[in-house]
PDB file of C-alpha atoms in Angstrom:
ATOM      1  CA  MET A 126     -23.710  -0.266  10.523  1.00 39.00           C
ATOM      2  CA  SER A 127     -20.889   1.204   9.475  1.00 37.00           C
ATOM      3  CA  LYS A 128     -18.476  -0.600   7.947  1.00 37.00           C
ATOM      4  CA  ILE A 129     -14.641  -0.535   6.959  1.00 39.00           C
ATOM      5  CA  PHE A 130     -12.121  -2.385   4.044  1.00 38.00           C
ATOM      6  CA  LEU A 131      -8.758  -2.586   5.600  1.00 42.00           C
ATOM      7  CA  ALA A 132      -6.326  -4.710   5.368  1.00 42.00           C
ATOM      8  CA  ALA A 133      -5.205  -4.152   1.321  1.00 43.00           C
ATOM      9  CA  GLY A 134      -8.477  -6.032   0.376  1.00 42.00           C
ATOM     10  CA  PHE A 135     -11.732  -7.425   2.975  1.00 38.00           C
ATOM     11  CA  VAL A 136     -11.411  -6.927   5.959  1.00 40.00           C
ATOM     12  CA  LEU A 137     -15.460  -6.074   7.386  1.00 34.00           C
ATOM     13  CA  LEU A 138     -16.086  -4.740  10.854  1.00 35.00           C
ATOM     14  CA  CYS A 139     -19.148  -2.884  13.153  1.00 36.00           C
ATOM     15  CA  LEU A 140     -17.329  -0.078  14.262  1.00 36.00           C
ATOM     16  CA  ASN A 141     -19.186  -0.312  17.722  1.00 33.00           C
ATOM     17  CA  LYS A 142     -17.368  -3.206  18.154  1.00 36.00           C
ATOM     18  CA  ALA A 143     -14.294  -2.317  17.254  1.00 42.00           C
ATOM     19  CA  GLY A 144     -14.622   1.375  19.969  1.00 42.00           C
ATOM     20  CA  ALA A 145     -14.478   4.051  17.101  1.00 47.00           C
ATOM     21  CA  GLN A 146     -16.827   6.215  17.820  1.00 48.00           C
ATOM     22  CA  ASN A 147     -15.474   9.057  18.911  1.00 52.00           C
ATOM     23  CA  GLU A 148     -16.596  12.333  16.977  1.00 72.00           C
ATOM     24  CA  GLY A 149     -13.520  13.770  16.875  1.00 86.00           C
ATOM     25  CA  PRO A 150      -9.705  13.299  15.059  1.00 96.00           C
ATOM     26  CA  GLU A 151      -7.363  10.366  16.881  1.00 97.00           C
ATOM     27  CA  LYS A 152      -4.781  10.263  16.981  1.00 97.00           C
ATOM     28  CA  PRO A 153      -2.961   6.257  15.994  1.00 98.00           C
ATOM     29  CA  LEU A 154      -0.265   4.519  17.913  1.00 98.00           C
ATOM     30  CA  ILE A 155       2.121   1.862  18.069  1.00 98.00           C
ATOM     31  CA  ALA A 156       1.045  -0.206  21.265  1.00 98.00           C
ATOM     32  CA  GLY A 157       3.377  -3.087  21.104  1.00 97.00           C
ATOM     33  CA  ALA A 158       7.112  -4.436  20.108  1.00 98.00           C
ATOM     34  CA  TRP A 159       8.080  -5.000  16.753  1.00 98.00           C
ATOM     35  CA  VAL A 160       8.044  -8.626  15.622  1.00 98.00           C
ATOM     36  CA  HIS A 161      10.318  -9.804  12.938  1.00 98.00           C
ATOM     37  CA  ILE A 162       7.944 -11.534  10.392  1.00 98.00           C
ATOM     38  CA  PHE A 163      10.229 -12.014   7.223  1.00 98.00           C
ATOM     39  CA  ASP A 164      13.416 -11.540   6.541  1.00 97.00           C
ATOM     40  CA  PRO A 165      13.910 -12.825   3.153  1.00 97.00           C
ATOM     41  CA  ASN A 166      17.650 -13.603   3.779  1.00 95.00           C
ATOM     42  CA  ASP A 167      16.445 -16.830   5.889  1.00 94.00           C
ATOM     43  CA  THR A 168      15.984 -18.850   2.685  1.00 89.00           C
ATOM     44  CA  ARG A 169      17.511 -16.701  -0.247  1.00 90.00           C
ATOM     45  CA  SER A 170      21.096 -17.236   1.541  1.00 79.00           C
ATOM     46  CA  LYS A 171      22.568 -18.910  -1.121  1.00 80.00           C
ATOM     47  CA  GLU A 172      22.445 -15.836  -2.882  1.00 78.00           C
ATOM     48  CA  ASP A 173      23.106 -12.790  -1.199  1.00 86.00           C
ATOM     49  CA  THR A 174      22.681 -11.761   3.144  1.00 89.00           C
ATOM     50  CA  THR A 175      21.803  -8.234   1.884  1.00 95.00           C
ATOM     51  CA  TRP A 176      17.826  -8.759   0.339  1.00 97.00           C
ATOM     52  CA  TYR A 177      15.402  -6.017   1.694  1.00 98.00           C
ATOM     53  CA  THR A 178      11.965  -5.334   1.118  1.00 98.00           C
ATOM     54  CA  ASN A 179       9.613  -2.550   0.458  1.00 98.00           C
ATOM     55  CA  ASP A 180       5.962  -1.951  -0.269  1.00 98.00           C
ATOM     56  CA  HIS A 181       3.682  -4.198   0.160  1.00 98.00           C
ATOM     57  CA  THR A 182       0.012  -5.662   1.004  1.00 98.00           C
ATOM     58  CA  PHE A 183      -2.148  -7.674   3.390  1.00 98.00           C
ATOM     59  CA  ILE A 184      -4.749  -9.484   3.668  1.00 98.00           C
ATOM     60  CA  ARG A 185      -6.587 -12.812   5.004  1.00 98.00           C
ATOM     61  CA  ASP A 186      -8.105 -15.152   2.687  1.00 97.00           C
ATOM     62  CA  ARG A 187     -12.470 -16.685   2.759  1.00 94.00           C
ATOM     63  CA  LYS A 188     -10.118 -19.442   5.292  1.00 95.00           C
ATOM     64  CA  GLY A 189      -8.186 -17.062   7.712  1.00 96.00           C
ATOM     65  CA  ILE A 190      -4.845 -17.505   7.119  1.00 98.00           C
ATOM     66  CA  TRP A 191      -3.578 -14.016   6.359  1.00 98.00           C
ATOM     67  CA  HIS A 192      -0.707 -13.201   3.298  1.00 98.00           C
ATOM     68  CA  ALA A 193       1.001 -10.823   2.339  1.00 98.00           C
ATOM     69  CA  TYR A 194       2.707  -9.995  -0.739  1.00 99.00           C
ATOM     70  CA  GLY A 195       5.078  -7.107  -1.502  1.00 98.00           C
ATOM     71  CA  ILE A 196       8.558  -5.603  -3.314  1.00 98.00           C
ATOM     72  CA  ILE A 197      12.001  -7.307  -2.972  1.00 98.00           C
ATOM     73  CA  GLY A 198      14.923  -6.069  -4.305  1.00 97.00           C
ATOM     74  CA  HIS A 199      18.541  -6.696  -2.629  1.00 94.00           C
ATOM     75  CA  HIS A 200      21.893  -4.091  -2.770  1.00 95.00           C
ATOM     76  CA  PRO A 201      23.039  -2.062  -3.552  1.00 95.00           C
ATOM     77  CA  VAL A 202      19.437  -0.159  -5.133  1.00 96.00           C
ATOM     78  CA  ARG A 203      18.310  -0.626  -7.990  1.00 95.00           C
ATOM     79  CA  PRO A 204      14.465   0.613  -7.425  1.00 96.00           C
ATOM     80  CA  TRP A 205      14.401   0.236 -11.811  1.00 96.00           C
ATOM     81  CA  GLY A 206      16.449  -3.356 -12.731  1.00 92.00           C
ATOM     82  CA  GLY A 207      16.461  -5.141  -9.346  1.00 95.00           C
ATOM     83  CA  GLU A 208      12.337  -4.738  -7.530  1.00 98.00           C
ATOM     84  CA  THR A 209      10.558  -6.898 -10.591  1.00 98.00           C
ATOM     85  CA  LYS A 210       9.285  -9.741  -8.310  1.00 98.00           C
ATOM     86  CA  PHE A 211       6.723  -9.848  -5.889  1.00 98.00           C
ATOM     87  CA  PHE A 212       7.349 -11.456  -2.164  1.00 98.00           C
ATOM     88  CA  HIS A 213       4.571 -13.463  -1.207  1.00 98.00           C
ATOM     89  CA  ILE A 214       4.353 -14.688   2.845  1.00 98.00           C
ATOM     90  CA  THR A 215       1.278 -16.018   4.681  1.00 98.00           C
ATOM     91  CA  ALA A 216       0.973 -17.060   8.882  1.00 98.00           C
ATOM     92  CA  ARG A 217      -2.181 -18.199  10.702  1.00 97.00           C
ATOM     93  CA  SER A 218      -1.990 -14.874  12.455  1.00 97.00           C
ATOM     94  CA  LEU A 219      -1.239 -12.063  12.826  1.00 98.00           C
ATOM     95  CA  THR A 220       1.043 -12.704  16.010  1.00 96.00           C
ATOM     96  CA  GLN A 221       2.743 -15.752  14.670  1.00 97.00           C
ATOM     97  CA  PRO A 222       6.851 -14.846  14.992  1.00 96.00           C
ATOM     98  CA  THR A 223       8.145 -15.907  11.752  1.00 96.00           C
ATOM     99  CA  TRP A 224       5.663 -16.128   8.049  1.00 98.00           C
ATOM    100  CA  GLU A 225       6.133 -18.844   5.701  1.00 98.00           C
ATOM    101  CA  ASP A 226       7.962 -18.325   2.794  1.00 98.00           C
ATOM    102  CA  HIS A 227       6.490 -19.138  -0.922  1.00 98.00           C
ATOM    103  CA  ASP A 228       7.324 -18.440  -4.665  1.00 97.00           C
ATOM    104  CA  TYR A 229       7.030 -15.720  -6.026  1.00 98.00           C
ATOM    105  CA  ALA A 230       3.653 -14.615  -6.311  1.00 98.00           C
ATOM    106  CA  LEU A 231       4.424 -12.285 -10.056  1.00 98.00           C
ATOM    107  CA  THR A 232       7.627 -11.461 -12.599  1.00 98.00           C
ATOM    108  CA  ALA A 233       8.258  -8.800 -14.209  1.00 98.00           C
ATOM    109  CA  LYS A 234       6.909  -9.874 -17.753  1.00 96.00           C
ATOM    110  CA  GLU A 235       9.590  -9.250 -20.140  1.00 94.00           C
ATOM    111  CA  GLY A 236       9.614  -6.198 -22.749  1.00 94.00           C
ATOM    112  CA  ALA A 237       5.789  -4.993 -20.689  1.00 96.00           C
ATOM    113  CA  GLU A 238       6.559  -4.559 -17.489  1.00 97.00           C
ATOM    114  CA  ARG A 239       9.940  -2.573 -16.391  1.00 97.00           C
ATOM    115  CA  VAL A 240       8.879  -3.232 -12.446  1.00 98.00           C
ATOM    116  CA  LEU A 241       7.139  -3.973  -9.649  1.00 98.00           C
ATOM    117  CA  TRP A 242       5.872  -1.649  -6.827  1.00 98.00           C
ATOM    118  CA  ALA A 243       3.495  -1.237  -4.286  1.00 98.00           C
ATOM    119  CA  PRO A 244       0.931  -4.192  -4.181  1.00 98.00           C
ATOM    120  CA  TYR A 245      -2.390  -4.026  -2.913  1.00 98.00           C
ATOM    121  CA  VAL A 246      -4.605  -6.557  -3.146  1.00 98.00           C
ATOM    122  CA  PHE A 247      -8.985  -5.987  -2.341  1.00 98.00           C
ATOM    123  CA  TYR A 248     -10.945  -8.727  -2.606  1.00 98.00           C
ATOM    124  CA  GLU A 249     -14.544  -8.829  -4.013  1.00 96.00           C
ATOM    125  CA  LYS A 250     -17.250 -11.689  -5.342  1.00 92.00           C
ATOM    126  CA  GLY A 251     -15.365 -14.313  -4.623  1.00 95.00           C
ATOM    127  CA  LEU A 252     -11.892 -12.517  -6.781  1.00 98.00           C
ATOM    128  CA  TYR A 253      -8.732 -11.098  -5.262  1.00 98.00           C
ATOM    129  CA  HIS A 254      -7.744  -8.100  -7.071  1.00 98.00           C
ATOM    130  CA  MET A 255      -3.797  -6.475  -6.869  1.00 98.00           C
ATOM    131  CA  PHE A 256      -3.504  -3.536  -7.981  1.00 98.00           C
ATOM    132  CA  TYR A 257       0.257  -2.653  -8.858  1.00 98.00           C
ATOM    133  CA  ASN A 258       2.877  -0.234 -10.910  1.00 98.00           C
ATOM    134  CA  ILE A 259       4.258  -1.283 -13.633  1.00 98.00           C
ATOM    135  CA  GLY A 260       7.085   1.605 -13.857  1.00 97.00           C
ATOM    136  CA  ASN A 261       7.662   2.570 -17.930  1.00 94.00           C
ATOM    137  CA  LEU A 262       9.582   1.455 -20.333  1.00 96.00           C
ATOM    138  CA  GLN A 263      11.361   4.047 -21.570  1.00 95.00           C
ATOM    139  CA  GLN A 264      15.317   5.048 -21.667  1.00 93.00           C
ATOM    140  CA  HIS A 265      15.296   7.760 -19.408  1.00 96.00           C
ATOM    141  CA  ALA A 266      12.318   6.954 -17.576  1.00 96.00           C
ATOM    142  CA  PRO A 267      14.151   7.292 -13.914  1.00 96.00           C
ATOM    143  CA  ASP A 268      16.023  11.248 -14.834  1.00 95.00           C
ATOM    144  CA  TYR A 269      12.912  12.915 -14.949  1.00 96.00           C
ATOM    145  CA  ALA A 270       9.008  12.600 -13.925  1.00 97.00           C
ATOM    146  CA  SER A 271       8.003   9.879 -15.914  1.00 97.00           C
ATOM    147  CA  TRP A 272       4.964   8.771 -16.325  1.00 96.00           C
ATOM    148  CA  GLY A 273       3.611   5.576 -14.424  1.00 97.00           C
ATOM    149  CA  GLN A 274       1.453   3.156 -15.188  1.00 98.00           C
ATOM    150  CA  LEU A 275      -1.387   1.472 -12.966  1.00 98.00           C
ATOM    151  CA  CYS A 276      -2.487  -2.569 -13.540  1.00 98.00           C
ATOM    152  CA  MET A 277      -4.669  -5.046 -12.018  1.00 98.00           C
ATOM    153  CA  ALA A 278      -3.742  -8.739 -12.511  1.00 98.00           C
ATOM    154  CA  THR A 279      -6.936 -11.558 -10.415  1.00 98.00           C
ATOM    155  CA  SER A 280      -6.741 -14.764  -8.303  1.00 98.00           C
ATOM    156  CA  LYS A 281      -9.215 -17.113  -6.874  1.00 98.00           C
ATOM    157  CA  ASP A 282      -7.200 -18.400  -4.509  1.00 98.00           C
ATOM    158  CA  LEU A 283      -3.661 -16.044  -3.414  1.00 98.00           C
ATOM    159  CA  TYR A 284      -1.310 -18.046  -5.002  1.00 98.00           C
ATOM    160  CA  HIS A 285      -1.824 -18.018  -9.111  1.00 98.00           C
ATOM    161  CA  TRP A 286      -2.564 -14.617 -10.738  1.00 98.00           C
ATOM    162  CA  LYS A 287      -3.762 -13.668 -14.019  1.00 98.00           C
ATOM    163  CA  ARG A 288      -3.100 -10.315 -15.407  1.00 98.00           C
ATOM    164  CA  TYR A 289      -5.904  -7.785 -16.005  1.00 98.00           C
ATOM    165  CA  ALA A 290      -5.562  -7.886 -20.413  1.00 97.00           C
ATOM    166  CA  LEU A 291      -6.109  -4.393 -21.155  1.00 97.00           C
ATOM    167  CA  ASN A 292      -3.402  -3.198 -18.471  1.00 97.00           C
ATOM    168  CA  PRO A 293      -2.649  -0.449 -17.301  1.00 97.00           C
ATOM    169  CA  PHE A 294      -6.184   1.039 -16.098  1.00 94.00           C
ATOM    170  CA  PHE A 295      -4.623   4.443 -15.970  1.00 96.00           C
ATOM    171  CA  SER A 296      -1.003   6.578 -16.479  1.00 97.00           C
ATOM    172  CA  ASP A 297      -0.485   9.737 -14.021  1.00 97.00           C
ATOM    173  CA  ALA A 298       2.792  11.947 -13.980  1.00 96.00           C
ATOM    174  CA  GLY A 299       5.424  11.536 -11.983  1.00 98.00           C
ATOM    175  CA  HIS A 300       6.255   7.762 -11.751  1.00 98.00           C
ATOM    176  CA  ALA A 301       2.515   7.625 -10.098  1.00 98.00           C
ATOM    177  CA  ARG A 302       2.883   4.113  -8.145  1.00 98.00           C
ATOM    178  CA  ASP A 303       2.056   2.814  -4.379  1.00 98.00           C
ATOM    179  CA  SER A 304      -1.794   2.016  -4.736  1.00 98.00           C
ATOM    180  CA  TYR A 305      -4.621   2.237  -2.015  1.00 98.00           C
ATOM    181  CA  VAL A 306      -8.602   0.909  -3.394  1.00 98.00           C
ATOM    182  CA  MET A 307     -11.529   2.303  -0.771  1.00 98.00           C
ATOM    183  CA  GLN A 308     -15.443   1.095  -1.403  1.00 97.00           C
ATOM    184  CA  TYR A 309     -17.972   4.170   0.160  1.00 97.00           C
ATOM    185  CA  LYS A 310     -21.052   5.481  -0.255  1.00 95.00           C
ATOM    186  CA  GLY A 311     -21.210   2.781  -4.161  1.00 94.00           C
ATOM    187  CA  SER A 312     -18.519   4.249  -4.926  1.00 97.00           C
ATOM    188  CA  TYR A 313     -14.625   2.777  -5.720  1.00 98.00           C
ATOM    189  CA  TYR A 314     -11.311   4.718  -4.466  1.00 98.00           C
ATOM    190  CA  TYR A 315      -7.957   4.901  -6.075  1.00 98.00           C
ATOM    191  CA  TYR A 316      -5.562   5.996  -3.795  1.00 98.00           C
ATOM    192  CA  TYR A 317      -1.996   6.981  -5.636  1.00 98.00           C
ATOM    193  CA  THR A 318       1.870   9.253  -5.116  1.00 98.00           C
ATOM    194  CA  ARG A 319       2.774  11.237  -8.143  1.00 98.00           C
ATOM    195  CA  THR A 320       3.690  14.694  -8.622  1.00 98.00           C
ATOM    196  CA  PHE A 321       1.402  17.640  -8.249  1.00 98.00           C
ATOM    197  CA  ASN A 322       1.702  17.243 -12.509  1.00 96.00           C
ATOM    198  CA  GLU A 323       4.493  17.051 -15.453  1.00 95.00           C
ATOM    199  CA  ILE A 324       6.667  20.293 -14.638  1.00 96.00           C
ATOM    200  CA  ASP A 325       4.752  20.816 -10.527  1.00 98.00           C
ATOM    201  CA  HIS A 326       6.683  18.071  -9.093  1.00 98.00           C
ATOM    202  CA  ARG A 327       5.296  18.864  -5.704  1.00 98.00           C
ATOM    203  CA  SER A 328       4.881  15.540  -3.286  1.00 98.00           C
ATOM    204  CA  VAL A 329       0.978  14.744  -3.677  1.00 98.00           C
ATOM    205  CA  VAL A 330      -1.446  11.508  -3.252  1.00 98.00           C
ATOM    206  CA  ALA A 331      -4.261  11.698  -5.885  1.00 98.00           C
ATOM    207  CA  VAL A 332      -7.455   9.709  -6.115  1.00 98.00           C
ATOM    208  CA  ARG A 333      -9.189   8.633  -9.174  1.00 98.00           C
ATOM    209  CA  MET A 334     -13.267   6.903  -8.432  1.00 98.00           C
ATOM    210  CA  GLY A 335     -15.159   4.760 -10.305  1.00 98.00           C
ATOM    211  CA  PRO A 336     -18.065   2.914  -9.989  1.00 98.00           C
ATOM    212  CA  ASP A 337     -16.792  -0.945  -9.775  1.00 97.00           C
ATOM    213  CA  LEU A 338     -12.676  -2.126  -9.617  1.00 98.00           C
ATOM    214  CA  LEU A 339     -12.532  -1.655 -13.118  1.00 97.00           C
ATOM    215  CA  HIS A 340     -13.509   1.722 -14.825  1.00 97.00           C
ATOM    216  CA  TRP A 341     -11.947   4.734 -12.978  1.00 97.00           C
ATOM    217  CA  SER A 342     -11.526   9.026 -13.893  1.00 98.00           C
ATOM    218  CA  GLY A 343     -10.096  11.507 -14.285  1.00 97.00           C
ATOM    219  CA  PRO A 344      -7.433  12.523 -10.678  1.00 98.00           C
ATOM    220  CA  LYS A 345      -7.940  14.518  -8.328  1.00 98.00           C
ATOM    221  CA  VAL A 346      -5.125  15.862  -6.525  1.00 98.00           C
ATOM    222  CA  VAL A 347      -5.630  15.201  -2.126  1.00 98.00           C
ATOM    223  CA  HIS A 348      -3.041  16.047  -0.731  1.00 98.00           C
ATOM    224  CA  ILE A 349      -0.026  17.628  -0.791  1.00 98.00           C
ATOM    225  CA  GLN A 350       3.446  17.977   0.652  1.00 98.00           C
ATOM    226  CA  PRO A 351       5.648  20.767  -0.508  1.00 98.00           C
ATOM    227  CA  TYR A 352       9.379  18.908  -1.333  1.00 98.00           C
ATOM    228  CA  LYS A 353       9.816  18.550  -5.319  1.00 98.00           C
ATOM    229  CA  VAL A 354      11.351  15.374  -6.615  1.00 98.00           C
ATOM    230  CA  ASP A 355      10.768  13.330 -10.255  1.00 96.00           C
ATOM    231  CA  TRP A 356       8.509  10.335  -7.833  1.00 97.00           C
ATOM    232  CA  GLY A 357       6.655  12.557  -5.566  1.00 97.00           C
ATOM    233  CA  GLY A 358       8.742  10.485  -2.507  1.00 97.00           C
ATOM    234  CA  ASP A 359       7.761  12.856   0.175  1.00 98.00           C
ATOM    235  CA  ALA A 360       3.478  11.538   0.184  1.00 98.00           C
ATOM    236  CA  GLU A 361       4.265   7.928  -0.768  1.00 98.00           C
ATOM    237  CA  SER A 362       2.606   4.590   0.581  1.00 98.00           C
ATOM    238  CA  PRO A 363      -0.995   5.869   1.114  1.00 98.00           C
ATOM    239  CA  PHE A 364      -2.992   4.006   3.160  1.00 98.00           C
ATOM    240  CA  VAL A 365      -6.844   5.393   4.173  1.00 98.00           C
ATOM    241  CA  VAL A 366      -8.940   4.516   7.232  1.00 98.00           C
ATOM    242  CA  ARG A 367     -12.204   4.825   8.499  1.00 98.00           C
ATOM    243  CA  ARG A 368     -13.106   5.386  11.750  1.00 97.00           C
ATOM    244  CA  GLY A 369     -16.734   6.684  12.085  1.00 95.00           C
ATOM    245  CA  LYS A 370     -17.544   9.535  10.868  1.00 96.00           C
ATOM    246  CA  LEU A 371     -13.427  10.563   9.506  1.00 98.00           C
ATOM    247  CA  PHE A 372     -10.520   9.256   7.711  1.00 98.00           C
ATOM    248  CA  TYR A 373      -6.680   9.571   8.300  1.00 98.00           C
ATOM    249  CA  LEU A 374      -4.688   8.965   5.347  1.00 98.00           C
ATOM    250  CA  PHE A 375      -1.193   7.105   6.079  1.00 99.00           C
ATOM    251  CA  ILE A 376       1.735   8.209   3.786  1.00 98.00           C
ATOM    252  CA  CYS A 377       5.524   8.290   4.667  1.00 98.00           C
ATOM    253  CA  ARG A 378       7.542  10.563   3.756  1.00 98.00           C
ATOM    254  CA  ALA A 379      11.080   9.327   2.602  1.00 98.00           C
ATOM    255  CA  MET A 380      12.567  12.484   0.957  1.00 98.00           C
ATOM    256  CA  THR A 381      12.784  14.544   4.133  1.00 98.00           C
ATOM    257  CA  ALA A 382      12.504  11.853   6.826  1.00 98.00           C
ATOM    258  CA  TYR A 383      12.715   7.736   5.127  1.00 98.00           C
ATOM    259  CA  ASN A 384      11.482   6.260   8.327  1.00 98.00           C
ATOM    260  CA  GLN A 385       8.084   9.168   9.224  1.00 98.00           C
ATOM    261  CA  THR A 386       4.595   8.195   8.781  1.00 98.00           C
ATOM    262  CA  ASP A 387       2.628  11.906   9.118  1.00 98.00           C
ATOM    263  CA  ILE A 388      -1.257  10.941   9.064  1.00 98.00           C
ATOM    264  CA  TYR A 389      -3.941  13.805   8.669  1.00 98.00           C
ATOM    265  CA  TRP A 390      -7.398  13.009   9.177  1.00 98.00           C
ATOM    266  CA  SER A 391     -10.408  14.269   7.038  1.00 98.00           C
ATOM    267  CA  ALA A 392     -14.201  14.354   6.742  1.00 98.00           C
ATOM    268  CA  ASP A 393     -14.133  14.395   2.955  1.00 98.00           C
ATOM    269  CA  PRO A 394     -11.857  11.135   1.500  1.00 98.00           C
ATOM    270  CA  GLU A 395     -11.337  13.373  -1.179  1.00 98.00           C
ATOM    271  CA  ASN A 396      -9.757  16.669   0.651  1.00 98.00           C
ATOM    272  CA  PHE A 397      -6.849  15.259   3.353  1.00 98.00           C
ATOM    273  CA  PRO A 398      -5.058  19.272   4.425  1.00 98.00           C
ATOM    274  CA  VAL A 399      -2.139  19.621   5.203  1.00 97.00           C
ATOM    275  CA  GLU A 400      -2.634  21.154   8.351  1.00 98.00           C
ATOM    276  CA  ASN A 401      -4.848  18.484   9.702  1.00 98.00           C
ATOM    277  CA  LEU A 402      -1.484  16.640  10.715  1.00 98.00           C
ATOM    278  CA  VAL A 403      -2.370  14.448  13.616  1.00 98.00           C
ATOM    279  CA  GLY A 404       0.651  12.084  14.335  1.00 97.00           C
ATOM    280  CA  SER A 405       3.963  10.748  12.975  1.00 98.00           C
ATOM    281  CA  LEU A 406       5.172   7.115  13.900  1.00 98.00           C
ATOM    282  CA  PRO A 407       9.137   6.171  13.141  1.00 98.00           C
ATOM    283  CA  VAL A 408       7.899   3.978  10.209  1.00 98.00           C
ATOM    284  CA  HIS A 409       8.150   3.054   6.406  1.00 98.00           C
ATOM    285  CA  ALA A 410       5.610   2.614   4.029  1.00 98.00           C
ATOM    286  CA  ALA A 411       3.143   1.243   6.515  1.00 98.00           C
ATOM    287  CA  GLU A 412       0.311  -0.744   6.057  1.00 98.00           C
ATOM    288  CA  ILE A 413      -2.861  -0.575   8.953  1.00 98.00           C
ATOM    289  CA  ILE A 414      -5.054  -4.317   9.835  1.00 98.00           C
ATOM    290  CA  TYR A 415      -7.392  -4.820  11.366  1.00 97.00           C
ATOM    291  CA  ASP A 416      -8.541  -8.000  12.480  1.00 96.00           C
ATOM    292  CA  LYS A 417     -11.336  -8.470  14.371  1.00 94.00           C
ATOM    293  CA  LYS A 418     -10.083 -10.656  17.104  1.00 94.00           C
ATOM    294  CA  GLU A 419      -6.281  -9.718  17.035  1.00 96.00           C
ATOM    295  CA  GLY A 420      -7.204  -5.747  16.760  1.00 97.00           C
ATOM    296  CA  TRP A 421      -5.065  -3.380  15.206  1.00 98.00           C
ATOM    297  CA  PHE A 422      -1.686  -4.048  13.743  1.00 98.00           C
ATOM    298  CA  ILE A 423       1.337  -1.856  11.302  1.00 98.00           C
ATOM    299  CA  SER A 424       3.844  -2.899   9.554  1.00 98.00           C
ATOM    300  CA  ASN A 425       7.314  -1.139   9.124  1.00 98.00           C
ATOM    301  CA  THR A 426      10.065  -2.172   6.191  1.00 98.00           C
ATOM    302  CA  GLY A 427      12.110  -0.330   3.987  1.00 98.00           C
ATOM    303  CA  TRP A 428      15.538  -0.103   2.196  1.00 98.00           C
ATOM    304  CA  ASP A 429      17.211  -0.163   6.004  1.00 97.00           C
ATOM    305  CA  LYS A 430      15.837  -3.348   7.632  1.00 96.00           C
ATOM    306  CA  LYS A 431      15.952  -6.683   6.424  1.00 93.00           C
ATOM    307  CA  GLY A 432      12.457  -7.631   5.680  1.00 97.00           C
ATOM    308  CA  LEU A 433       9.500  -6.921   7.038  1.00 98.00           C
ATOM    309  CA  TYR A 434       7.841  -6.425  10.921  1.00 98.00           C
ATOM    310  CA  LEU A 435       5.154  -5.701  12.747  1.00 98.00           C
ATOM    311  CA  ALA A 436       3.251  -3.893  15.271  1.00 98.00           C
ATOM    312  CA  PRO A 437       0.060  -3.739  17.383  1.00 98.00           C
ATOM    313  CA  LEU A 438      -1.351  -0.405  17.130  1.00 98.00           C
ATOM    314  CA  LYS A 439      -4.322   1.993  19.046  1.00 98.00           C
ATOM    315  CA  TRP A 440      -6.468   4.012  18.877  1.00 98.00           C
ATOM    316  CA  ALA A 441      -6.173   7.201  21.616  1.00 96.00           C
ATOM    317  CA  PRO A 442      -8.575  10.262  21.525  1.00 92.00           C
ATOM    318  CA  GLU A 443      -6.362  13.715  20.600  1.00 80.00           C
TER     319      GLU A 443
END
């Protein structure tokens, strides 16, 4: 039985039932209307009406309730000063039109965490693990390819989170951020966005591997985009989907096209050649979600939108 771990954590399915038996690459397509599941201005209008969301994550709990967490801020956009909390919303179904807004899941810890960026939640052995980025406390960190710090918090109920005592796991050049974690053949893969190195500012996706969720190897670059910027901004929001024998890397091309996500296929989860482009979708910071009953979905958000959207997704033979 082939297995896949999706939806920002533990969604286990049999690919025979999901219909992913094609040997060649498939092309993901948006298959329905967008639903505006969360507008942060609905519950924060007394403060102002310019709230937005950005990089986020979805996970279903053991009772079948869906949870989403992510960046929240308001205009004027100040990533390094105004993105210091994670929103938390829930729903009983991915098709629910309006999700319930809860208290912030985490707030940046003064003197230790400068920002809270791009969470990803992975479930294992009765515990939910949230991977996220806290930036860099150095004064001029936003102005060069400074090192981003990748951290973790855990929860038993998805409402109360405890930071890992040995944070950060690791730091890396180019504002390293946008975590995604996958398990495959007994190993864990930690994908994230960064620059090629401190001097070469091409936008890349890197991966670190480990035997568990606490110990990680050195970095390996798995995908390169030629655009150069201090924060790896043309290979943002990496998300990897396994279908059959192939893997699909979704990345947001935020610097060259803010609302464009490109998809690359590979038989090797450690190498996604730029030549293996299988398609593009008009979305920013996309997450791919699978529900055994409701099917595949894709999300959309960003500075230019008031909140978070979901639409159905399908896979078509290339």
